[in-house]
Amino acid sequence: MRRARAALARAVAAVSGQALGPYQSAVVRIGFAGTWLFFLLREFPHRAELYGPDGPWSQDLAQRLLDSNGAFTVLTWSGSTLWFEAVYAVAVLASVGLLLGWRTRATSVVFMIGVLSLQNRSVFMGDGGDNVIHLVAIYLVLTRCAQVWSLDARRVRTRGTATAGAAGPVLWGVLGALFAYGAATGRFSLGWLAGFAALWVVCGLWWLVDRYEPEGEGRAALDVLANLLHNAGMLVIMAEVCLIYATAGWYKIQGSRWQDGTALYYPLGLDYFTPWPALSELLAGSGTLVMLLSYGTVAVQVAFPFTLFNRRIKNVLLALMMLEHAGIAVLLGLPFFSLAMIAADAVFLPTAFLVWLGARVASRRRSAYPRGAGGGVPGARAEPEPESEPKAEQEPKAQREPKAEQEPEAESGALPR
């Protein structure tokens, strides 16, 4: 009993005392924000037909569906073209902000609003990748996904706190005004009203405590709450990925075309899924290769959830699944679906690999833009050597170096190894 209690106490301390998997959450944030940004930019010429007033799914039909399923979108608040263009532009800007990790607490909320608003406006325009982005956009709001590889992390190193500056209060003030308008006009269902109210109040309380009592008990309590929400969000993302692959694999097993190994042959012959006809024809012409790829897809998808406790096998299957999605992007012309799934798979990437990758990127950036040539910013004027400055005013080198070169706090707290 003593050992069990001690183990339980250590587990509770680990879950509540730190946000696990900071590198994994960062790469998931970058992956999904980048995927959604590329999609919005790619479909920019067709935005009005997809989600706007020129689409076949009219405003009245969208409102009737929303009344029945309780989904959330701000695009039904007004049918004007100006409102749609403003929402689309804000969705693009929020994707850029989340990709860079700028004011992540606020931009993650705006990113979620943009994703839900566009996708729920025209529900028949999406595919499996859009569904994954839809869900992960909600989960990212709960995570502390800007601990590394973000402008927020850089602000913590240089100014001591991520809430420094006036941009954060301004963003939350705008969000509060938007929320107040929606609540006053009855635009929210009861569930969304409670969710947005709790989110706004908690984040406002976090800013006040972090600004005026950064070392107090209130900040410690909020840190515990944030860690619990982060770890729960990461666990849900991991469970979702496993569920996607398990259900896809087991449903494939029940199909006769997957059982005889010919399932991959048929989409390779459809004009809609052949961006490179010569390549698709070459692959479809090899019956052995089609059979191996069909059986291999089913085997990897079914086996992956059972390999999470074996690091080596898990990493091999993870690489195979990412290669599979890269092949889908090229052969079947589904790049955004593949990018969304690769970003979801990234939650299982080993911490050592991510730390190594971050260090390589940082070293290449420093070699391309040496500090003596303007602090790593192209075109900047070279700064004088700080030898004449008082020692107390100099910043320790460890604080100026990128996060990946310091001892990563994720080594003991990362989710996958």
Coordinates of C-alpha atoms in Angstrom, one line a residue:
M1 CA 0.0 0.0 0.0
R2 CA 2.8 2.4 0.8
R3 CA 4.4 1.8 -2.6
A4 CA 1.1 2.2 -4.3
R5 CA 0.4 5.5 -2.5
A6 CA 3.9 6.7 -3.2
A7 CA 3.5 5.9 -6.9
L8 CA 0.1 7.6 -7.0
A9 CA 1.6 10.7 -5.3
R10 CA 4.4 10.9 -7.8
A11 CA 2.0 10.5 -10.7
V12 CA -0.3 13.3 -9.4
A13 CA 2.8 15.5 -8.8
A14 CA 4.0 14.9 -12.4
V15 CA 0.6 15.6 -13.9
S16 CA -0.2 18.7 -11.9
G17 CA 3.4 20.0 -11.5
Q18 CA 4.4 20.4 -15.2
A19 CA 2.9 20.6 -18.7
L20 CA 4.1 17.4 -20.2
G21 CA 5.3 17.1 -23.8
P22 CA 6.1 20.8 -24.5
Y23 CA 7.9 20.0 -27.8
Q24 CA 5.1 17.7 -28.9
S25 CA 2.5 20.3 -28.2
A26 CA 4.6 22.9 -30.0
V27 CA 4.9 20.8 -33.2
V28 CA 1.2 20.0 -33.1
R29 CA 0.4 23.8 -32.8
I30 CA 2.8 24.6 -35.7
G31 CA 1.5 21.7 -37.8
F32 CA -2.2 22.5 -37.5
A33 CA -1.9 26.2 -37.8
G34 CA 0.3 25.8 -40.9
T35 CA -2.1 23.4 -42.5
W36 CA -5.1 25.6 -41.9
L37 CA -3.2 28.7 -43.1
F38 CA -2.1 26.9 -46.3
F39 CA -5.7 25.8 -46.9
L40 CA -7.1 29.3 -46.5
L41 CA -4.5 30.8 -48.8
R42 CA -5.0 28.0 -51.4
E43 CA -8.8 28.4 -51.4
F44 CA -8.7 32.2 -51.2
P45 CA -10.0 32.7 -54.8
H46 CA -12.9 30.3 -54.1
R47 CA -13.6 31.4 -50.5
A48 CA -17.0 32.9 -51.4
E49 CA -18.2 29.7 -53.1
L50 CA -16.9 27.5 -50.3
Y51 CA -18.0 29.3 -47.1
G52 CA -19.4 32.7 -48.2
P53 CA -22.6 34.2 -49.6
D54 CA -22.0 32.7 -53.1
G55 CA -22.0 29.1 -52.0
P56 CA -24.7 26.6 -52.8
W57 CA -25.3 26.1 -49.1
S58 CA -27.4 29.2 -48.4
Q59 CA -27.5 31.3 -45.2
D60 CA -31.0 30.0 -44.4
L61 CA -30.0 26.3 -44.8
A62 CA -27.0 26.9 -42.6
Q63 CA -29.1 28.5 -39.9
R64 CA -31.6 25.7 -39.9
L65 CA -28.8 23.1 -39.5
L66 CA -27.2 25.1 -36.7
D67 CA -30.6 25.3 -34.9
S68 CA -30.8 21.5 -35.0
N69 CA -27.2 20.6 -34.0
G70 CA -26.2 23.5 -31.8
A71 CA -22.9 24.1 -33.7
F72 CA -21.1 27.4 -33.5
T73 CA -20.3 29.9 -36.2
V74 CA -20.1 33.7 -36.4
L75 CA -20.8 33.8 -40.1
T76 CA -24.5 33.5 -39.6
W77 CA -24.5 36.6 -37.5
S78 CA -24.7 38.6 -40.7
G79 CA -25.2 37.7 -44.3
S80 CA -23.1 40.7 -45.7
T81 CA -20.1 40.1 -47.8
L82 CA -18.1 42.5 -45.7
W83 CA -18.7 40.4 -42.6
F84 CA -17.6 37.3 -44.3
E85 CA -14.4 38.9 -45.7
A86 CA -13.6 40.2 -42.2
V87 CA -14.0 36.7 -40.6
Y88 CA -11.9 35.1 -43.3
A89 CA -9.1 37.7 -42.9
V90 CA -9.1 37.2 -39.1
A91 CA -8.9 33.5 -39.6
V92 CA -5.8 33.9 -41.7
L93 CA -4.2 36.3 -39.2
A94 CA -5.0 34.0 -36.3
S95 CA -3.4 31.1 -38.2
V96 CA -0.2 33.1 -38.6
G97 CA -0.2 34.2 -35.0
L98 CA -0.7 30.6 -33.7
L99 CA 2.0 29.3 -36.1
L100 CA 4.5 31.8 -34.7
G101 CA 3.3 31.4 -31.1
W102 CA 2.4 35.1 -30.7
R103 CA 0.0 35.7 -27.7
T104 CA -0.9 32.1 -28.0
R105 CA -3.6 32.1 -25.3
A106 CA -5.6 34.7 -27.3
T107 CA -4.7 33.6 -30.8
S108 CA -5.6 30.0 -30.1
V109 CA -9.1 31.1 -29.2
V110 CA -9.4 33.2 -32.4
F111 CA -8.0 30.3 -34.4
M112 CA -10.7 28.0 -32.9
I113 CA -13.4 30.6 -33.7
G114 CA -12.1 30.9 -37.3
V115 CA -12.0 27.1 -37.8
L116 CA -15.4 26.5 -36.3
S117 CA -17.0 29.4 -38.1
L118 CA -15.9 28.5 -41.6
Q119 CA -16.4 24.7 -41.3
N120 CA -19.8 24.9 -39.6
R121 CA -21.0 27.4 -42.2
S122 CA -20.7 24.8 -45.0
V123 CA -20.5 21.4 -43.4
F124 CA -20.5 19.5 -46.7
M125 CA -17.3 21.1 -47.9
G126 CA -14.9 19.2 -45.6
D127 CA -13.2 15.8 -45.5
G128 CA -11.5 13.7 -42.9
G129 CA -8.6 16.2 -42.5
D130 CA -11.1 19.0 -41.8
N131 CA -12.7 17.0 -39.1
V132 CA -9.3 16.5 -37.4
I133 CA -8.5 20.2 -37.6
H134 CA -12.0 21.0 -36.2
L135 CA -11.3 18.9 -33.1
V136 CA -7.7 19.8 -32.5
A137 CA -8.5 23.5 -32.8
I138 CA -10.6 23.1 -29.7
Y139 CA -8.1 21.0 -27.8
L140 CA -5.2 23.5 -28.5
V141 CA -7.1 26.1 -26.5
L142 CA -6.6 23.9 -23.4
T143 CA -2.9 23.3 -24.0
R144 CA 0.2 25.3 -23.1
C145 CA 1.5 24.8 -26.6
A146 CA 3.9 27.8 -26.7
Q147 CA 6.4 26.8 -24.1
V148 CA 9.0 26.3 -26.8
W149 CA 9.5 27.4 -30.4
S150 CA 7.3 30.5 -30.1
L151 CA 7.4 34.2 -29.8
D152 CA 5.8 33.8 -26.3
A153 CA 8.8 31.7 -25.2
R154 CA 11.1 34.3 -26.5
R155 CA 9.3 37.0 -24.6
V156 CA 9.6 35.0 -21.4
R157 CA 13.4 34.8 -21.9
T158 CA 13.8 38.5 -22.7
R159 CA 11.1 40.1 -20.5
G160 CA 10.5 37.6 -17.8
T161 CA 6.8 36.9 -18.6
A162 CA 4.7 36.0 -21.6
T163 CA 2.0 38.6 -20.6
A164 CA 4.3 41.6 -21.0
G165 CA 3.1 44.4 -23.2
A166 CA -0.2 45.8 -24.1
A167 CA -1.1 43.5 -27.0
G168 CA -2.6 40.8 -24.8
P169 CA -5.1 43.0 -22.9
V170 CA -6.2 44.6 -26.2
L171 CA -6.8 41.2 -27.8
W172 CA -8.8 39.9 -24.8
G173 CA -10.7 43.2 -24.7
V174 CA -11.8 42.8 -28.3
L175 CA -12.7 39.1 -27.6
G176 CA -14.7 40.3 -24.6
A177 CA -16.6 42.8 -26.6
L178 CA -17.4 40.2 -29.3
F179 CA -18.5 37.8 -26.6
A180 CA -20.7 40.4 -24.9
Y181 CA -22.4 41.3 -28.2
G182 CA -23.1 37.6 -28.9
A183 CA -24.4 37.0 -25.5
A184 CA -26.6 40.1 -25.5
T185 CA -28.1 39.2 -28.9
G186 CA -28.7 35.6 -28.1
R187 CA -26.1 34.3 -30.7
F188 CA -24.7 31.6 -28.4
S189 CA -26.3 28.4 -27.2
L190 CA -26.1 27.7 -23.5
G191 CA -23.1 25.5 -23.8
W192 CA -21.1 27.8 -25.9
L193 CA -22.1 30.8 -23.7
A194 CA -20.8 29.0 -20.6
G195 CA -17.6 27.8 -22.3
F196 CA -16.6 31.3 -23.7
A197 CA -17.5 33.0 -20.4
A198 CA -15.3 30.6 -18.4
L199 CA -12.5 30.9 -20.8
W200 CA -12.5 34.7 -20.8
V201 CA -12.8 35.0 -17.0
V202 CA -10.0 32.5 -16.3
C203 CA -7.6 34.0 -18.9
G204 CA -8.4 37.5 -17.5
L205 CA -7.7 36.3 -14.0
W206 CA -4.4 34.7 -15.2
W207 CA -3.2 38.0 -16.7
L208 CA -4.0 39.9 -13.5
V209 CA -2.2 37.3 -11.2
D210 CA 0.7 37.0 -13.6
R211 CA 1.1 40.8 -13.8
Y212 CA 0.6 41.7 -10.1
E213 CA 1.4 38.6 -8.1
P214 CA 3.7 36.4 -10.2
E215 CA 5.1 34.5 -7.2
G216 CA 2.0 34.2 -5.0
E217 CA -0.2 31.3 -4.2
G218 CA -2.8 32.4 -6.7
R219 CA -0.3 32.0 -9.5
A220 CA 0.7 28.6 -8.2
A221 CA -2.9 27.4 -8.2
L222 CA -3.5 28.7 -11.7
D223 CA -0.3 26.9 -12.8
V224 CA -1.7 23.6 -11.5
L225 CA -5.0 24.1 -13.3
A226 CA -3.2 25.0 -16.5
N227 CA -1.0 21.9 -16.3
L228 CA -4.0 19.7 -15.7
L229 CA -5.9 21.1 -18.6
H230 CA -2.8 20.9 -20.8
N231 CA -2.1 17.3 -20.0
A232 CA -5.7 16.3 -20.4
G233 CA -5.8 18.0 -23.8
M234 CA -2.6 16.2 -24.9
L235 CA -4.0 12.9 -23.7
V236 CA -7.2 13.5 -25.7
I237 CA -5.3 14.3 -28.9
M238 CA -3.3 11.1 -28.5
A239 CA -6.4 9.1 -27.8
E240 CA -8.1 10.7 -30.9
V241 CA -5.2 9.7 -33.1
C242 CA -5.3 6.1 -31.8
L243 CA -9.1 6.0 -32.3
I244 CA -8.8 7.3 -35.9
Y245 CA -6.3 4.6 -36.9
A246 CA -8.0 1.8 -35.0
T247 CA -11.4 2.5 -36.5
A248 CA -10.0 3.0 -40.0
G249 CA -8.0 -0.2 -39.8
W250 CA -10.8 -2.4 -38.4
Y251 CA -13.3 -1.1 -40.9
K252 CA -10.9 -1.8 -43.7
I253 CA -10.6 -5.4 -42.5
Q254 CA -14.3 -5.9 -43.1
G255 CA -14.1 -4.7 -46.7
S256 CA -13.8 -7.3 -49.4
R257 CA -11.4 -5.2 -51.5
W258 CA -9.0 -4.8 -48.6
Q259 CA -9.2 -8.5 -47.9
D260 CA -8.2 -9.5 -51.4
G261 CA -5.5 -6.7 -51.5
T262 CA -7.0 -4.7 -54.4
A263 CA -8.4 -1.7 -52.6
L264 CA -5.7 0.7 -53.6
Y265 CA -6.1 -0.1 -57.3
Y266 CA -9.5 1.6 -57.7
P267 CA -8.8 5.2 -56.5
L268 CA -5.7 5.2 -58.7
G269 CA -8.0 4.9 -61.7
L270 CA -10.3 7.8 -60.8
D271 CA -9.7 11.1 -62.5
Y272 CA -10.6 13.0 -59.3
F273 CA -7.8 11.3 -57.4
T274 CA -5.0 11.3 -60.1
P275 CA -3.1 14.5 -60.1
W276 CA -0.2 12.6 -61.7
P277 CA -1.8 10.2 -64.1
A278 CA 1.4 8.6 -65.3
L279 CA 2.6 7.9 -61.7
S280 CA -0.8 6.5 -60.7
E281 CA -0.8 4.3 -63.8
L282 CA 2.7 3.1 -63.1
L283 CA 1.7 2.1 -59.5
A284 CA -1.6 0.5 -60.5
G285 CA 0.2 -1.6 -63.1
S286 CA 2.0 -3.6 -60.4
G287 CA -0.4 -6.0 -58.8
T288 CA 2.2 -7.1 -56.2
L289 CA 2.9 -3.5 -55.1
V290 CA -0.8 -2.7 -54.9
M291 CA -1.3 -5.8 -52.7
L292 CA 1.6 -5.0 -50.4
L293 CA 0.5 -1.4 -49.9
S294 CA -3.1 -2.4 -49.3
Y295 CA -2.2 -5.0 -46.7
G296 CA 0.5 -2.9 -45.2
T297 CA -1.9 0.0 -44.7
V298 CA -4.3 -2.1 -42.8
A299 CA -1.6 -3.8 -40.7
V300 CA 0.0 -0.5 -39.6
Q301 CA -3.3 1.2 -38.7
V302 CA -4.6 -1.8 -36.7
A303 CA -1.2 -2.3 -34.9
F304 CA -0.3 1.2 -34.1
P305 CA -2.4 1.7 -30.9
F306 CA -0.9 -1.5 -29.5
T307 CA 2.7 -0.4 -30.0
L308 CA 2.6 2.8 -27.8
F309 CA 4.4 1.1 -24.9
N310 CA 7.2 -0.2 -27.1
R311 CA 9.3 2.8 -28.1
R312 CA 11.2 1.3 -31.1
I313 CA 8.2 -0.4 -32.7
K314 CA 6.1 2.7 -32.2
N315 CA 8.7 5.0 -33.8
V316 CA 9.0 2.7 -36.8
L317 CA 5.2 2.5 -37.4
L318 CA 5.0 6.3 -36.8
A319 CA 7.5 6.9 -39.6
L320 CA 5.5 4.5 -41.9
M321 CA 2.2 6.3 -41.3
M322 CA 3.8 9.6 -42.0
L323 CA 5.2 8.2 -45.3
E324 CA 1.8 6.8 -46.0
H325 CA 0.1 10.2 -45.7
A326 CA 2.9 11.8 -47.8
G327 CA 2.1 9.2 -50.5
I328 CA -1.6 10.0 -50.2
A329 CA -0.8 13.7 -50.7
V330 CA 1.2 13.0 -53.9
L331 CA -0.7 10.1 -55.4
L332 CA -4.3 11.0 -54.6
G333 CA -4.0 14.8 -54.5
L334 CA -5.1 15.2 -50.9
P335 CA -2.4 17.4 -49.4
F336 CA -4.3 19.1 -46.7
F337 CA -5.8 15.9 -45.4
S338 CA -2.3 14.4 -45.3
L339 CA -0.8 17.5 -43.6
A340 CA -3.5 17.4 -40.9
M341 CA -2.9 13.7 -40.2
I342 CA 0.9 14.2 -40.1
A343 CA 0.5 17.0 -37.7
A344 CA -1.7 14.8 -35.5
D345 CA 0.8 12.0 -35.7
A346 CA 3.5 14.4 -34.5
V347 CA 2.1 14.2 -31.0
F348 CA 3.9 10.8 -30.7
L349 CA 7.3 12.0 -32.0
P350 CA 10.2 11.3 -29.6
T351 CA 11.4 14.2 -27.5
A352 CA 15.1 13.6 -28.3
F353 CA 14.4 13.9 -32.0
L354 CA 12.5 17.1 -31.6
V355 CA 15.2 18.6 -29.4
W356 CA 17.8 17.6 -32.0
L357 CA 15.7 19.1 -34.8
G358 CA 15.3 22.4 -32.9
A359 CA 19.0 22.6 -32.3
R360 CA 19.8 22.0 -35.9
V361 CA 17.4 24.7 -37.1
A362 CA 18.8 27.1 -34.5
S363 CA 22.4 26.4 -35.6
R364 CA 21.6 26.9 -39.3
R365 CA 19.8 30.1 -38.5
R366 CA 22.8 31.4 -36.5
S367 CA 25.2 30.4 -39.2
A368 CA 23.1 32.2 -41.9
Y369 CA 22.6 35.3 -39.7
P370 CA 25.5 35.7 -37.3
R371 CA 24.9 37.8 -34.2
G372 CA 27.6 40.2 -35.0
A373 CA 25.7 41.0 -38.3
G374 CA 22.6 42.4 -36.6
G375 CA 21.4 39.9 -34.0
G376 CA 20.2 37.3 -36.6
V377 CA 17.9 39.8 -38.4
P378 CA 18.7 40.3 -42.1
G379 CA 19.5 43.9 -42.9
A380 CA 20.0 45.0 -39.3
R381 CA 22.9 47.1 -38.2
A382 CA 25.7 45.4 -36.4
E383 CA 25.7 46.0 -32.7
P384 CA 28.9 46.9 -30.8
E385 CA 30.6 44.4 -28.6
P386 CA 29.1 44.6 -25.1
E387 CA 32.5 44.5 -23.3
S388 CA 32.2 48.1 -22.0
E389 CA 28.8 47.5 -20.5
P390 CA 28.5 46.8 -16.7
K391 CA 28.3 43.1 -15.9
A392 CA 25.0 43.6 -14.1
E393 CA 23.4 44.9 -17.3
Q394 CA 24.6 42.0 -19.5
E395 CA 22.2 39.2 -20.2
P396 CA 23.4 35.7 -19.4
K397 CA 24.3 33.8 -22.5
A398 CA 22.1 30.9 -21.5
Q399 CA 19.1 33.2 -21.6
R400 CA 19.9 34.4 -25.1
E401 CA 20.4 31.0 -26.6
P402 CA 17.5 29.1 -28.2
K403 CA 15.6 26.8 -25.9
A404 CA 16.7 23.7 -27.6
E405 CA 20.3 24.2 -26.7
Q406 CA 19.6 24.4 -23.0
E407 CA 18.8 21.4 -20.8
P408 CA 15.3 20.7 -22.0
E409 CA 12.8 20.5 -19.3
A410 CA 10.9 18.0 -21.4
E411 CA 13.5 15.3 -21.0
S412 CA 11.8 14.1 -17.8
G413 CA 8.3 15.3 -18.7
A414 CA 7.7 14.5 -22.3
L415 CA 4.8 12.2 -23.3
P416 CA 6.5 9.9 -25.9
R417 CA 10.1 9.0 -25.5

